[in-house]
mmCIF file of C-alpha atoms in Angstrom:
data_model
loop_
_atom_site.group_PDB
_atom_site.id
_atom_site.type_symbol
_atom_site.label_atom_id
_atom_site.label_comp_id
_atom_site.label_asym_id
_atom_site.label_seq_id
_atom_site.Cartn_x
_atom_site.Cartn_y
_atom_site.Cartn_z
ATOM 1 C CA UNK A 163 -1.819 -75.521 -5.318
ATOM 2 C CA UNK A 164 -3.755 -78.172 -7.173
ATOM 3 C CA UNK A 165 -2.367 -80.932 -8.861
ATOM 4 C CA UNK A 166 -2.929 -81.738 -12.757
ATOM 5 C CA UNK A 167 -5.807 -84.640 -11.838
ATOM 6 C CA UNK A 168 -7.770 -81.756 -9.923
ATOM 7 C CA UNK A 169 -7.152 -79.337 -13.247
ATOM 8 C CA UNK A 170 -8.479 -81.966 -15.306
ATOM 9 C CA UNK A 171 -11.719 -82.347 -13.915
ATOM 10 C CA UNK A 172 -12.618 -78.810 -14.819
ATOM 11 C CA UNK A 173 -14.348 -78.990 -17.993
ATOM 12 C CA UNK A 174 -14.059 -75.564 -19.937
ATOM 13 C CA UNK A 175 -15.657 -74.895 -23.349
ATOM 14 C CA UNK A 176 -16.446 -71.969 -25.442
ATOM 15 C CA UNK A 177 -20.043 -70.427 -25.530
ATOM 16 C CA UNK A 178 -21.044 -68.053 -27.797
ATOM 17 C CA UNK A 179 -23.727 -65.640 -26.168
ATOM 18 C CA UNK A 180 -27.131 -65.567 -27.482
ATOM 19 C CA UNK A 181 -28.609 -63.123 -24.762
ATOM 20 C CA UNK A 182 -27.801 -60.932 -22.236
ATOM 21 C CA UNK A 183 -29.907 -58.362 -19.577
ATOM 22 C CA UNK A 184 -29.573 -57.054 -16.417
ATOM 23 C CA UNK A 185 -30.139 -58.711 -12.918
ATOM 24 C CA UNK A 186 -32.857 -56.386 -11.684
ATOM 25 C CA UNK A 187 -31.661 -54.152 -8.869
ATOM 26 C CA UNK A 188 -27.886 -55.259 -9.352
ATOM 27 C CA UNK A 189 -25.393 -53.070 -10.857
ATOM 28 C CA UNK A 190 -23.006 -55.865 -11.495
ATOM 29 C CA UNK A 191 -24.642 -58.963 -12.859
ATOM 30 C CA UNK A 192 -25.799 -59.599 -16.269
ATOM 31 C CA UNK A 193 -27.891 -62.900 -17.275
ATOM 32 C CA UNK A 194 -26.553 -64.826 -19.918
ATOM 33 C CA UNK A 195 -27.917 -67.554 -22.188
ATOM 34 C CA UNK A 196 -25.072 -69.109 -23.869
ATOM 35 C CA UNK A 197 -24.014 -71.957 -26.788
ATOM 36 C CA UNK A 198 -22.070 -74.666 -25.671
ATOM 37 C CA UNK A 199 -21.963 -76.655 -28.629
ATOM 38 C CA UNK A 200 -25.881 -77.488 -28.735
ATOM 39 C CA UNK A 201 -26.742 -76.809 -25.514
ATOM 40 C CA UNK A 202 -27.749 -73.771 -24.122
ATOM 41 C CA UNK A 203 -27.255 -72.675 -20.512
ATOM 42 C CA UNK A 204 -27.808 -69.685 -18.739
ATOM 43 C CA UNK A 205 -25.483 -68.131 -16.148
ATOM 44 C CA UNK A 206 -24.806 -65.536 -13.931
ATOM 45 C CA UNK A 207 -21.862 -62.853 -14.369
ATOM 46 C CA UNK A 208 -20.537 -60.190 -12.312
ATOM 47 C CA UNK A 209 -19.587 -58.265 -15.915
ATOM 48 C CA UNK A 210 -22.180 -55.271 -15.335
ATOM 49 C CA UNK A 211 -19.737 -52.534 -14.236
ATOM 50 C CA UNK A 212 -17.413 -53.400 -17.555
ATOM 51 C CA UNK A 213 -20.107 -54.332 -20.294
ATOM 52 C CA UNK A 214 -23.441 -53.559 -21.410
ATOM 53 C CA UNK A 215 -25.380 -56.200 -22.271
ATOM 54 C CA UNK A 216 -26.491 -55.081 -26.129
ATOM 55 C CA UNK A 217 -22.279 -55.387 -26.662
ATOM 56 C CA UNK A 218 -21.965 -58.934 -25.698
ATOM 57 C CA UNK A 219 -24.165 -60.482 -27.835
ATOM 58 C CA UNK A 220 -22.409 -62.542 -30.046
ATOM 59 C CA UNK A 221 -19.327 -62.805 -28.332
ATOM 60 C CA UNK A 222 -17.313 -66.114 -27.779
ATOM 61 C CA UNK A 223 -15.910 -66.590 -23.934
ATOM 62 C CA UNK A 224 -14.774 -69.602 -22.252
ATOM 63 C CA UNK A 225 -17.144 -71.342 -19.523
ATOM 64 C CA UNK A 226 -16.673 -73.311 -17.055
ATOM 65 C CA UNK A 227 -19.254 -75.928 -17.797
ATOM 66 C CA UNK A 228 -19.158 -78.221 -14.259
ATOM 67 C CA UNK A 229 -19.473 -75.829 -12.053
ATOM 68 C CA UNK A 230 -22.223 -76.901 -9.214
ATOM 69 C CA UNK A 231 -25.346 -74.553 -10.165
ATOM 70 C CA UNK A 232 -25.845 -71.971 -8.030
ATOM 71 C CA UNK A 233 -28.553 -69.069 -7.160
ATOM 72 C CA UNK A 234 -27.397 -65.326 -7.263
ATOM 73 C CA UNK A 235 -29.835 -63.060 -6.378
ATOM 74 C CA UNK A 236 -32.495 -65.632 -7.172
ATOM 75 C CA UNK A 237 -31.424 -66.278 -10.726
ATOM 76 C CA UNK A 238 -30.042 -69.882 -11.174
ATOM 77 C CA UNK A 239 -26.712 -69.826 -13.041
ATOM 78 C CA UNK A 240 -25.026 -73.293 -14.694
ATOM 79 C CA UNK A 241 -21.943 -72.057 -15.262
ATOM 80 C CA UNK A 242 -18.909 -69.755 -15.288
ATOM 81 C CA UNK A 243 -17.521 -67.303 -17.685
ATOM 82 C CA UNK A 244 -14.079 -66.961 -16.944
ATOM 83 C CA UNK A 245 -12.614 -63.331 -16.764
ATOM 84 C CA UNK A 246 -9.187 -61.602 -16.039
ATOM 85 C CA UNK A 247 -8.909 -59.395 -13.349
ATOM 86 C CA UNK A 248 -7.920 -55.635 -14.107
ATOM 87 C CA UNK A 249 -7.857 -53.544 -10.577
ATOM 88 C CA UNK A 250 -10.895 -55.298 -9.546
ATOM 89 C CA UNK A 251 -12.612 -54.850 -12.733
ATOM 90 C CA UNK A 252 -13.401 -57.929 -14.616
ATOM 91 C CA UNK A 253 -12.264 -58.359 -18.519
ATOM 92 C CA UNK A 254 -13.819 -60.576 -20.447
ATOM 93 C CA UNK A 255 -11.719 -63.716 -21.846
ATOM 94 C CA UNK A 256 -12.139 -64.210 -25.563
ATOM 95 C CA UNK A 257 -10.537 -66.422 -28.289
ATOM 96 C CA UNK A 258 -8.457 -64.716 -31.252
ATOM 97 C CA UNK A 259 -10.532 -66.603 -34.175
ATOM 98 C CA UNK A 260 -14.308 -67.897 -33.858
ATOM 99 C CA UNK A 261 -14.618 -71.668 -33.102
ATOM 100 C CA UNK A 262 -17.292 -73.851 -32.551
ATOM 101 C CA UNK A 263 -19.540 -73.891 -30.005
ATOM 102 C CA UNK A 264 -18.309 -76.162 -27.166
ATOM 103 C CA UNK A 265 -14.826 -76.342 -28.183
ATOM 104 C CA UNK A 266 -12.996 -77.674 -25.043
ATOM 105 C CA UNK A 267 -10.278 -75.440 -23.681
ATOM 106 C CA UNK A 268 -6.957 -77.546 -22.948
#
């Protein structure tokens, strides 16, 4: 368990996504660059099982924006997207109505 203070310090905001492709010779990651609100990013996400990338264009998720950046398969990634888990298969997290780019997640 972590305590509220540890919760606090992750800083989660809403990205819209301006592009997505395929991680050559993956069947699972996509490349993202995302909105946060005036900032774009780009990330890494396991989605490529679930989504192709034409369909997420456009599409609001939440991020989490403090994550240490990291390397998968090469590709740097800034970021999170968060996703529920269905059986192993990951399900994109989305808000009900469109909101800014950046909006923090409380």
């Amino acid at each position: 368990m972590i305590n509220y203070q540890e919760f606090a310090k992750m800083e989660i905001k809403i990205a819209t996504i301006l592009e997505a492709e395929r991680v050559p010779n993956t069947d699972k990651l996509i490349k993202l660059i995302v909105d946060m609100g005036g900032e774009k990013r780009q990330l890494v996400a396991g989605i490529g099982m679930k989504y192709e990338p034409k369909d997420i264009i456009g599409k609001q998720t939440p991020v989490l924006a403090n994550l240490e950046p990291a390397k998968i398969r090469g590709v740097e990634s800034k970021g999170m997207i968060l996703a529920a888990d269905s059986s192993g298969t990951p399900i994109m997290l989305s808000p009900l109505e469109k909101v800014p780019e950046g909006s923090k997640v409380k």
